[in-house]
Amino acid sequence: GNTQGIGDFTFADRFIMTCYSMVVYCIRVVAPFHLSEVYAYPVKTNGYLPFLYYLSPVIILFGGYLICKLKVLKPEIIFGLGFFFIAIILTQLILLEDGYLANRYSYLPYIGLYFIIAKGYEFFLLRSHKMKMYLSAVIILMLIGFGFQSSQRSLVWKSTLSLFDHTVNASPDAAFAYNNRGIARYGGDDMEGAKSDYSMAILLNPKYSGAYYNRGIVFNQEKEYEKARLDYTKAIELNPSFASSYAARGLLEMEAMGNDTLALRDYNKAIELNARFGMAYYNRGILKLRMNDVTAACQDFWKVRNLGYSQADELIAHYCN
């Protein structure tokens, strides 16, 4: 589905959050702390962000003042910071549910910061043999530390479940992490665990349509049909352009509720939103067969085949030749 709305942040909040992101990214280039796959957006208290966020513009201004006072390496530092800023700023302007402070956005921008580090190393290397030894020792120790940390981080992703177990522990306020762990648990037939995670995602972000949709799937599997319908309907209310929610509710109306009219309406809407939704065409064809409209059913079955799916082949052979 579409990206969920994230929090109630004003323009001023977003500016402060962007400044905070810049500072954190710059620190993590040499001190990678509190690493997670997803980071939770800050919680506002009485309309205010956490105190540390308001310090970030001050830190940036102070850093800019120090750069202006520099006598050496000023062009290199300005170029490196400019490269970093231009490469990362676009990732911070749009509030994506899994994008705030995301590590993956820093890979390319960090070239600019490492350019500054390399130029600084080169500058001191040419001026003092002793400084060269000290700096080289520090860099070697850092590389060993980074290598060890990378090897430990790679062990987190033994499976999707282990990955999002770690994410939930590292960022317990990130609704996206709970939703994804719920998907992993559902795939492992842990229905109670999946339902618990989806409910937690909804508690953290009441506008999270994807979590309602996913929880509806669990309720449907557990034959709690009324709860499933309520969740599908809520998902549609929050995200009216997500075709799968309509298709899922249509299937529920058709198979469990016996309401063919509502089912047909939902299938029509799903197909209107996604003209290549093969499963929606297939289920609508089944419904039309049940309504004794064989011609219309065959049109849907042929559409399924034309989209490259084989589910309807037997029905085409039986009803449509």
Coordinates of C-alpha atoms in Angstrom, one line a residue:
G1 CA 0.0 0.0 0.0
N2 CA 0.9 3.6 0.0
T3 CA 3.4 5.0 2.6
Q4 CA 1.6 5.8 5.8
G5 CA 1.4 9.3 7.2
I6 CA 4.0 9.7 9.9
G7 CA 3.0 11.7 13.0
D8 CA 1.8 15.3 13.2
F9 CA 5.0 17.2 12.4
T10 CA 4.9 20.9 11.5
F11 CA 7.3 22.5 9.0
A12 CA 9.4 23.7 11.9
D13 CA 9.5 20.1 13.3
R14 CA 10.6 18.7 10.0
F15 CA 13.4 21.3 9.8
I16 CA 14.6 20.4 13.3
M17 CA 14.4 16.7 12.5
T18 CA 16.4 17.1 9.4
C19 CA 19.1 19.0 11.3
Y20 CA 19.1 16.2 13.9
S21 CA 19.5 13.6 11.1
M22 CA 22.4 15.4 9.6
V23 CA 24.2 15.5 13.0
V24 CA 23.5 11.9 13.7
Y25 CA 24.7 10.7 10.3
C26 CA 27.9 12.7 10.7
I27 CA 28.6 11.2 14.2
R28 CA 27.9 7.6 13.0
V29 CA 30.5 7.9 10.2
V30 CA 33.1 7.4 12.9
A31 CA 31.1 6.1 15.8
P32 CA 28.3 3.9 14.6
F33 CA 26.0 3.7 17.6
H34 CA 22.5 2.4 18.2
L35 CA 22.3 0.8 14.8
S36 CA 18.9 -0.6 13.8
E37 CA 17.1 -1.6 10.6
V38 CA 14.3 0.9 11.2
Y39 CA 14.3 4.0 13.5
A40 CA 11.2 5.3 15.2
Y41 CA 10.1 8.9 14.6
P42 CA 10.5 11.1 17.7
V43 CA 7.5 11.4 20.0
K44 CA 6.3 14.9 20.7
T45 CA 5.5 15.8 24.3
N46 CA 3.2 18.7 24.9
G47 CA 3.8 19.6 21.2
Y48 CA 7.6 19.6 21.5
L49 CA 10.3 17.3 20.1
P50 CA 12.9 15.8 22.5
F51 CA 15.4 18.4 23.8
L52 CA 18.4 17.0 21.9
Y53 CA 16.6 17.7 18.6
Y54 CA 16.6 21.4 19.3
L55 CA 20.4 21.3 19.9
S56 CA 21.1 20.0 16.4
P57 CA 20.7 23.4 14.5
V58 CA 23.0 25.0 17.1
I59 CA 25.6 22.2 16.5
I60 CA 25.4 22.8 12.7
L61 CA 25.8 26.6 13.1
F62 CA 28.7 26.1 15.4
G63 CA 30.3 23.7 12.9
G64 CA 29.8 26.2 10.1
Y65 CA 31.4 28.9 12.2
L66 CA 34.5 26.7 12.9
I67 CA 34.8 25.9 9.1
C68 CA 34.7 29.7 8.3
K69 CA 37.6 30.2 10.8
L70 CA 39.7 27.4 9.3
K71 CA 43.0 28.3 7.6
V72 CA 43.6 24.9 5.9
L73 CA 41.5 22.3 4.1
K74 CA 38.6 24.7 3.9
P75 CA 37.7 23.9 0.2
E76 CA 38.0 20.2 0.8
I77 CA 35.8 20.3 3.8
I78 CA 33.2 22.4 2.0
F79 CA 33.2 20.1 -1.0
G80 CA 32.9 17.0 1.2
L81 CA 30.1 18.4 3.3
G82 CA 28.4 19.7 0.2
F83 CA 28.5 16.3 -1.4
F84 CA 27.2 14.7 1.7
F85 CA 24.4 17.2 2.1
I86 CA 23.2 17.1 -1.5
A87 CA 23.3 13.3 -1.6
I88 CA 21.3 12.8 1.6
I89 CA 18.9 15.7 1.9
L90 CA 16.3 14.3 -0.5
T91 CA 16.0 11.2 1.7
Q92 CA 15.0 13.4 4.6
L93 CA 12.4 15.6 3.0
I94 CA 9.8 12.8 2.5
L95 CA 8.6 11.1 5.7
L96 CA 8.7 7.5 4.8
E97 CA 7.6 4.9 7.4
D98 CA 10.9 3.0 7.2
G99 CA 13.1 5.9 6.1
Y100 CA 13.8 8.1 9.1
L101 CA 17.6 8.0 9.8
A102 CA 17.8 4.8 7.7
N103 CA 21.4 3.5 7.4
R104 CA 21.1 2.6 3.7
Y105 CA 20.6 6.3 2.8
S106 CA 24.0 7.1 4.1
Y107 CA 26.1 4.8 1.9
L108 CA 26.6 7.2 -1.0
P109 CA 26.6 10.5 1.0
Y110 CA 29.4 9.1 3.3
I111 CA 31.8 9.3 0.3
G112 CA 31.8 13.1 1.0
L113 CA 32.7 12.7 4.7
Y114 CA 35.3 10.0 4.0
F115 CA 36.8 12.4 1.4
I116 CA 37.3 14.9 4.2
I117 CA 38.9 12.2 6.5
A118 CA 41.2 11.1 3.7
K119 CA 42.3 14.7 3.0
G120 CA 42.9 15.3 6.7
Y121 CA 45.0 12.2 6.9
E122 CA 47.0 13.3 3.9
F123 CA 47.5 16.8 5.3
F124 CA 48.9 15.5 8.6
L125 CA 50.9 12.7 7.0
L126 CA 53.0 15.2 5.0
R127 CA 53.8 17.3 8.1
S128 CA 54.8 14.8 10.7
H129 CA 56.2 11.3 10.7
K130 CA 55.1 10.8 14.3
M131 CA 51.6 12.0 13.5
K132 CA 51.5 9.6 10.6
M133 CA 52.2 6.7 13.0
Y134 CA 49.5 7.8 15.4
L135 CA 46.9 8.4 12.8
S136 CA 47.7 5.1 11.0
A137 CA 47.3 3.3 14.3
V138 CA 44.0 4.9 15.0
I139 CA 42.7 4.2 11.5
I140 CA 43.8 0.5 11.8
L141 CA 42.1 0.1 15.1
M142 CA 38.9 1.7 13.7
L143 CA 38.9 -0.6 10.7
I144 CA 39.3 -3.6 13.0
G145 CA 36.5 -2.4 15.2
F146 CA 34.3 -1.7 12.2
G147 CA 35.1 -5.1 10.7
F148 CA 34.1 -6.8 13.9
Q149 CA 30.9 -4.8 14.2
S150 CA 30.0 -5.6 10.6
S151 CA 30.5 -9.3 11.2
Q152 CA 28.2 -9.1 14.3
R153 CA 25.6 -7.1 12.5
S154 CA 25.5 -9.6 9.6
L155 CA 24.5 -12.3 12.1
V156 CA 21.3 -10.5 12.9
W157 CA 19.9 -11.4 9.5
K158 CA 19.7 -15.1 9.9
S159 CA 16.0 -14.9 8.9
T160 CA 13.4 -12.2 8.5
L161 CA 12.1 -13.1 12.0
S162 CA 15.6 -12.7 13.6
L163 CA 16.1 -9.4 11.7
F164 CA 12.9 -7.9 13.0
D165 CA 13.3 -9.3 16.5
H166 CA 16.5 -7.3 16.6
T167 CA 14.7 -4.2 15.1
V168 CA 11.9 -4.3 17.7
N169 CA 14.5 -4.5 20.5
A170 CA 16.5 -1.7 19.1
S171 CA 13.6 0.6 18.1
P172 CA 10.6 -0.5 20.2
D173 CA 8.6 2.5 19.1
A174 CA 8.8 1.7 15.3
A175 CA 5.4 0.6 14.1
F176 CA 6.9 -0.6 10.8
A177 CA 9.2 -3.0 12.6
Y178 CA 6.2 -4.7 14.4
N179 CA 4.2 -4.9 11.2
N180 CA 7.1 -6.6 9.4
R181 CA 7.8 -9.0 12.3
G182 CA 4.1 -9.8 12.2
I183 CA 4.4 -10.8 8.5
A184 CA 7.3 -13.0 9.4
R185 CA 5.4 -14.7 12.2
Y186 CA 2.4 -15.2 10.0
G187 CA 4.6 -16.9 7.5
G188 CA 5.8 -19.2 10.3
D189 CA 2.2 -20.0 11.2
D190 CA 2.5 -18.1 14.5
M191 CA -1.0 -16.5 14.3
E192 CA -1.1 -15.2 17.9
G193 CA 2.4 -13.7 17.5
A194 CA 1.4 -12.1 14.2
K195 CA -1.8 -10.7 15.6
S196 CA 0.0 -9.3 18.6
D197 CA 2.6 -7.5 16.4
Y198 CA 0.0 -6.0 14.1
S199 CA -2.0 -4.8 17.1
M200 CA 1.2 -3.2 18.5
A201 CA 1.9 -1.5 15.2
I202 CA -1.7 -0.1 15.2
L203 CA -1.2 1.1 18.8
L204 CA 2.0 2.9 17.9
N205 CA 0.5 4.3 14.6
P206 CA -3.4 4.3 14.6
K207 CA -3.3 5.4 10.9
Y208 CA -1.3 2.3 9.8
S209 CA -3.6 0.9 7.1
G210 CA -1.2 -1.9 6.2
A211 CA -1.2 -3.3 9.8
Y212 CA -5.1 -3.3 9.8
Y213 CA -5.0 -5.1 6.5
N214 CA -2.5 -7.7 7.7
R215 CA -4.4 -8.3 11.0
G216 CA -7.6 -8.7 9.0
I217 CA -5.9 -11.6 7.1
V218 CA -5.1 -13.3 10.5
F219 CA -8.7 -12.8 11.8
N220 CA -10.0 -14.2 8.5
Q221 CA -7.7 -17.3 8.8
E222 CA -9.0 -17.8 12.4
K223 CA -12.6 -17.5 11.2
E224 CA -13.2 -14.3 13.1
Y225 CA -15.0 -12.9 10.1
E226 CA -16.6 -9.8 11.6
K227 CA -13.3 -8.7 13.1
A228 CA -11.6 -9.3 9.7
R229 CA -14.2 -7.2 7.9
L230 CA -13.8 -4.4 10.4
D231 CA -10.0 -4.4 9.9
Y232 CA -10.3 -4.5 6.1
T233 CA -12.8 -1.6 6.2
K234 CA -10.5 0.4 8.5
A235 CA -7.6 -0.2 6.1
I236 CA -9.7 1.0 3.2
E237 CA -10.8 4.1 5.2
L238 CA -7.2 5.0 5.9
N239 CA -5.9 4.1 2.5
P240 CA -8.6 4.2 -0.2
S241 CA -6.1 3.5 -3.0
F242 CA -4.9 0.1 -1.8
A243 CA -6.5 -2.4 -4.1
S244 CA -5.6 -5.5 -2.0
S245 CA -7.8 -4.3 0.9
Y246 CA -10.9 -4.2 -1.4
A247 CA -10.0 -7.6 -2.9
A248 CA -9.6 -9.2 0.6
R249 CA -12.9 -7.8 1.8
G250 CA -14.6 -8.9 -1.4
L251 CA -13.3 -12.5 -0.8
L252 CA -14.5 -12.4 2.8
E253 CA -18.0 -11.1 1.7
M254 CA -18.2 -13.8 -1.0
E255 CA -16.9 -16.8 1.0
A256 CA -17.9 -16.2 4.6
M257 CA -20.7 -13.6 4.6
G258 CA -22.5 -14.7 1.5
N259 CA -23.0 -11.2 0.3
D260 CA -22.4 -11.3 -3.4
T261 CA -23.5 -7.7 -4.1
L262 CA -20.9 -6.3 -1.7
A263 CA -18.3 -8.7 -2.9
L264 CA -18.8 -7.7 -6.5
R265 CA -18.6 -4.0 -5.6
D266 CA -15.2 -4.6 -3.8
Y267 CA -13.8 -6.7 -6.7
N268 CA -14.8 -3.9 -9.1
K269 CA -13.1 -1.3 -7.0
A270 CA -9.9 -3.4 -6.6
I271 CA -9.7 -3.8 -10.4
E272 CA -10.4 -0.1 -11.0
L273 CA -7.4 0.7 -8.8
N274 CA -5.2 -2.0 -10.2
A275 CA -6.1 -3.1 -13.8
R276 CA -3.5 -5.9 -13.6
F277 CA -4.8 -7.5 -10.4
G278 CA -5.0 -11.1 -11.6
M279 CA -6.4 -12.6 -8.4
A280 CA -9.2 -10.0 -8.2
Y281 CA -10.2 -10.9 -11.8
Y282 CA -10.1 -14.6 -10.9
N283 CA -12.3 -14.2 -7.8
R284 CA -14.7 -11.9 -9.6
G285 CA -15.0 -14.6 -12.3
I286 CA -15.8 -17.2 -9.6
L287 CA -18.4 -14.9 -8.2
K288 CA -20.0 -14.2 -11.6
L289 CA -20.2 -18.0 -12.2
R290 CA -22.1 -18.3 -8.9
M291 CA -24.4 -15.5 -10.1
N292 CA -25.0 -17.5 -13.4
D293 CA -23.3 -14.8 -15.5
V294 CA -21.0 -17.2 -17.4
T295 CA -20.2 -14.8 -20.2
A296 CA -18.9 -12.2 -17.8
A297 CA -17.1 -14.8 -15.8
C298 CA -15.3 -16.1 -18.9
Q299 CA -14.2 -12.5 -19.7
D300 CA -12.5 -12.4 -16.3
F301 CA -10.9 -15.8 -16.6
W302 CA -9.5 -14.9 -20.0
K303 CA -8.1 -11.7 -18.5
V304 CA -6.4 -13.8 -15.8
R305 CA -4.7 -15.9 -18.5
N306 CA -3.8 -12.8 -20.6
L307 CA -2.1 -11.4 -17.5
G308 CA 0.2 -14.5 -17.4
Y309 CA -1.5 -16.5 -14.7
S310 CA -2.7 -20.1 -15.0
Q311 CA -5.2 -20.3 -12.1
A312 CA -8.2 -20.0 -14.4
D313 CA -7.1 -22.4 -17.1
E314 CA -9.3 -25.3 -15.9
L315 CA -12.3 -23.1 -15.6
I316 CA -11.7 -21.7 -19.1
A317 CA -11.5 -25.3 -20.5
H318 CA -14.8 -26.2 -18.7
Y319 CA -16.9 -23.1 -19.2
C320 CA -15.4 -20.9 -21.9
N321 CA -14.8 -23.0 -25.0

